[in-house]
Amino acid sequence: MRFGEIVGLTRNDFDFVNNTIKINKTWGYAKRHTEGFGPTKNEQSIRTIIMDGKTHGSL
């Protein structure tokens, strides 16, 4: 995951029943970008990933 994708995660992106995380947006943080939510780098960046047990337990 890219840094902006991690920072852009919200509660709605976590599915604790199916142990997945949706990556569908980023958080702009660099000087050249507007701060706030924005689209992913490209369409292929929109994905759902499996949440491992350690991550699930930490949240």
Backbone as a printed PyTorch tensor [residue, N CA C, xyz], in Angstrom:
tensor([[[  0.8300,  -1.1830,   0.0000],
         [  0.0000,   0.0000,   0.0000],
         [  0.8750,   1.2470,   0.0000]],

        [[  0.4300,   2.2400,  -0.7260],
         [  1.1180,   3.5360,  -0.7340],
         [  0.7590,   4.3130,   0.5310]],

        [[  1.6510,   5.2230,   0.9420],
         [  1.4350,   6.0090,   2.1530],
         [  0.1020,   6.7540,   2.0990]],

        [[ -0.1860,   7.4090,   0.9880],
         [ -1.4350,   8.1630,   0.8510],
         [ -2.6670,   7.2770,   0.9550]],

        [[ -2.5510,   6.0160,   0.5180],
         [ -3.6650,   5.0730,   0.6370],
         [ -3.8940,   4.6930,   2.1000]],

        [[ -2.8120,   4.4910,   2.8220],
         [ -2.9200,   4.1310,   4.2410],
         [ -3.5390,   5.2760,   5.0290]],

        [[ -3.0330,   6.4820,   4.8120],
         [ -3.5370,   7.6510,   5.5340],
         [ -4.9930,   7.9310,   5.1590]],

        [[ -5.3910,   7.5500,   3.9640],
         [ -6.7480,   7.8060,   3.4870],
         [ -7.7920,   6.7910,   3.9180]],

        [[ -7.3950,   5.7700,   4.6780],
         [ -8.3670,   4.7730,   5.1220],
         [ -9.3430,   5.3600,   6.1380]],

        [[-10.5970,   4.9500,   6.0230],
         [-11.6270,   5.3420,   6.9840],
         [-12.2690,   4.0750,   7.5530]],

        [[-13.0780,   4.2290,   8.5740],
         [-13.7400,   3.0700,   9.1960],
         [-14.5200,   2.2430,   8.1900]],

        [[-15.1380,   2.9070,   7.2340],
         [-15.9550,   2.1930,   6.2440],
         [-15.1330,   1.3120,   5.3200]],

        [[-13.8230,   1.4880,   5.2950],
         [-12.9680,   0.6850,   4.4220],
         [-12.6290,  -0.6760,   5.0250]],

        [[-12.9030,  -0.8530,   6.3120],
         [-12.5670,  -2.0940,   7.0020],
         [-13.7940,  -2.9870,   7.1260]],

        [[-13.6500,  -4.2320,   6.6810],
         [-14.7100,  -5.2300,   6.8050],
         [-14.1840,  -6.3160,   7.7430]],

        [[-14.6010,  -6.2600,   9.0080],
         [-14.0930,  -7.1930,  10.0060],
         [-14.7540,  -8.5600,   9.9230]],

        [[-15.8750,  -8.6740,   9.2390],
         [-16.5300,  -9.9670,   9.0440],
         [-15.7550, -10.7840,   8.0150]],

        [[-15.3910, -10.1470,   6.8980],
         [-14.6740, -10.8390,   5.8210],
         [-13.1660, -10.6190,   5.8760]],

        [[-12.6860,  -9.8690,   6.8800],
         [-11.2540,  -9.5830,   7.0520],
         [-10.6290,  -8.9700,   5.8040]],

        [[-11.2630,  -7.9160,   5.2910],
         [-10.7440,  -7.2330,   4.1110],
         [-10.6570,  -5.7310,   4.3490]],

        [[ -9.8420,  -5.0830,   3.5200],
         [ -9.6950,  -3.6290,   3.5340],
         [ -9.8810,  -3.1440,   2.1050]],

        [[-10.7620,  -2.1550,   1.9110],
         [-10.9900,  -1.5730,   0.5860],
         [-10.0370,  -0.3970,   0.3830]],

        [[ -9.3220,  -0.4110,  -0.7170],
         [ -8.4670,   0.7080,  -1.1130],
         [ -9.1780,   1.3820,  -2.2780]],

        [[ -9.7690,   2.5660,  -2.0390],
         [-10.5390,   3.2230,  -3.0960],
         [-10.3400,   4.7360,  -3.1380]],

        [[ -9.3990,   5.2340,  -2.3180],
         [ -9.1130,   6.6780,  -2.2950],
         [ -7.7530,   6.8970,  -1.6470]],

        [[ -7.2630,   8.1090,  -1.7480],
         [ -6.0080,   8.4760,  -1.0980],
         [ -6.2070,   9.7850,  -0.3410]],

        [[ -5.2330,  10.1070,   0.4810],
         [ -5.2210,  11.3910,   1.1870],
         [ -4.0630,  12.1980,   0.6310]],

        [[ -4.3560,  13.3670,   0.0740],
         [ -3.3110,  14.2360,  -0.4580],
         [ -2.5650,  14.9080,   0.6780]],

        [[ -1.2490,  14.8550,   0.6380],
         [ -0.4550,  15.4010,   1.7320],
         [  0.7680,  16.1770,   1.2630]],

        [[  1.1590,  16.0180,   0.0200],
         [  2.3670,  16.6810,  -0.4780],
         [  2.0740,  18.1380,  -0.8320]],

        [[  3.1010,  18.9430,  -0.8790],
         [  2.9440,  20.3700,  -1.1910],
         [  2.2620,  20.5930,  -2.5370]],

        [[  2.5130,  19.7190,  -3.4740],
         [  1.9710,  19.9140,  -4.8210],
         [  0.5320,  19.4130,  -4.9650]],

        [[ -0.0130,  18.7820,  -3.9190],
         [ -1.3830,  18.2650,  -3.9540],
         [ -2.2460,  19.0150,  -2.9480]],

        [[ -3.5260,  19.0470,  -3.2170],
         [ -4.4710,  19.6180,  -2.2680],
         [ -4.6710,  18.6260,  -1.1320]],

        [[ -4.6550,  19.1180,   0.0980],
         [ -4.8810,  18.2350,   1.2350],
         [ -6.3260,  17.7790,   1.2370]],

        [[ -6.5370,  16.5030,   1.4610],
         [ -7.8810,  15.9380,   1.5070],
         [ -7.9620,  14.6600,   0.7000]],

        [[ -9.1360,  14.0560,   0.6920],
         [ -9.3330,  12.8150,  -0.0380],
         [ -9.3060,  13.0630,  -1.5350]],

        [[ -8.7570,  12.0990,  -2.2510],
         [ -8.7090,  12.1790,  -3.6970],
         [ -8.7340,  10.7860,  -4.2910]],

        [[ -8.7140,  10.6960,  -5.5980],
         [ -8.7390,   9.3900,  -6.2560],
         [ -7.4090,   8.6650,  -6.1040]],

        [[ -7.4450,   7.3670,  -6.3110],
         [ -6.2110,   6.5890,  -6.3020],
         [ -5.3620,   6.9740,  -7.5110]],

        [[ -4.1390,   6.4930,  -7.5170],
         [ -3.1950,   6.8480,  -8.5800],
         [ -3.7470,   6.4800,  -9.9570]],

        [[ -4.4020,   5.3220, -10.0550],
         [ -5.0280,   4.8880, -11.3030],
         [ -6.1320,   3.8780, -10.9780]],

        [[ -6.9020,   3.4900, -11.9730],
         [ -8.0230,   2.5600, -11.7680],
         [ -7.5630,   1.2200, -11.1980]],

        [[ -6.3810,   0.7590, -11.5950],
         [ -5.8690,  -0.5210, -11.1070],
         [ -5.5280,  -0.4740,  -9.6200]],

        [[ -5.3890,   0.7290,  -9.0690],
         [ -5.0690,   0.8790,  -7.6470],
         [ -6.2800,   0.6370,  -6.7520]],

        [[ -7.4810,   0.6900,  -7.3140],
         [ -8.6880,   0.4070,  -6.5390],
         [ -8.7690,  -1.1060,  -6.3740]],

        [[ -8.7490,  -1.5450,  -5.0980],
         [ -8.6990,  -2.9780,  -4.8470],
         [ -9.1760,  -3.2800,  -3.4330]],

        [[ -9.3930,  -4.5600,  -3.1720],
         [ -9.7120,  -5.0500,  -1.8380],
         [ -8.6120,  -6.0160,  -1.4490]],

        [[ -8.0440,  -5.8150,  -0.2590],
         [ -6.9600,  -6.6790,   0.1910],
         [ -7.3900,  -7.4340,   1.4460]],

        [[ -6.7290,  -8.5530,   1.6940],
         [ -6.9970,  -9.3660,   2.8730],
         [ -6.3310,  -8.7240,   4.0850]],

        [[ -7.0490,  -8.6650,   5.1880],
         [ -6.5190,  -8.1310,   6.4370],
         [ -5.9600,  -9.3060,   7.2470]],

        [[ -4.6700,  -9.2410,   7.5880],
         [ -4.0840, -10.3310,   8.3660],
         [ -4.5440, -10.2660,   9.8240]],

        [[ -4.3190, -11.3450,  10.5470],
         [ -4.7660, -11.4420,  11.9320],
         [ -4.1600, -10.3960,  12.8450]],

        [[ -2.8950, -10.0600,  12.6170],
         [ -2.2250,  -9.0640,  13.4580],
         [ -2.8780,  -7.6920,  13.2900]],

        [[ -3.1620,  -7.3270,  12.0480],
         [ -3.8280,  -6.0510,  11.7780],
         [ -5.2280,  -6.0540,  12.3790]],

        [[ -5.9560,  -7.1340,  12.1590],
         [ -7.3160,  -7.2520,  12.6920],
         [ -7.3090,  -7.1010,  14.2100]],

        [[ -6.3700,  -7.7570,  14.8710],
         [ -6.2780,  -7.6820,  16.3230],
         [ -5.8890,  -6.3100,  16.8340]],

        [[ -5.1140,  -5.5760,  16.0430],
         [ -4.6680,  -4.2370,  16.4430],
         [ -5.7820,  -3.2100,  16.3470]],

        [[ -6.7500,  -3.4760,  15.4750],
         [ -7.8260,  -2.5120,  15.2580],
         [ -9.0130,  -2.8240,  16.1340]]])
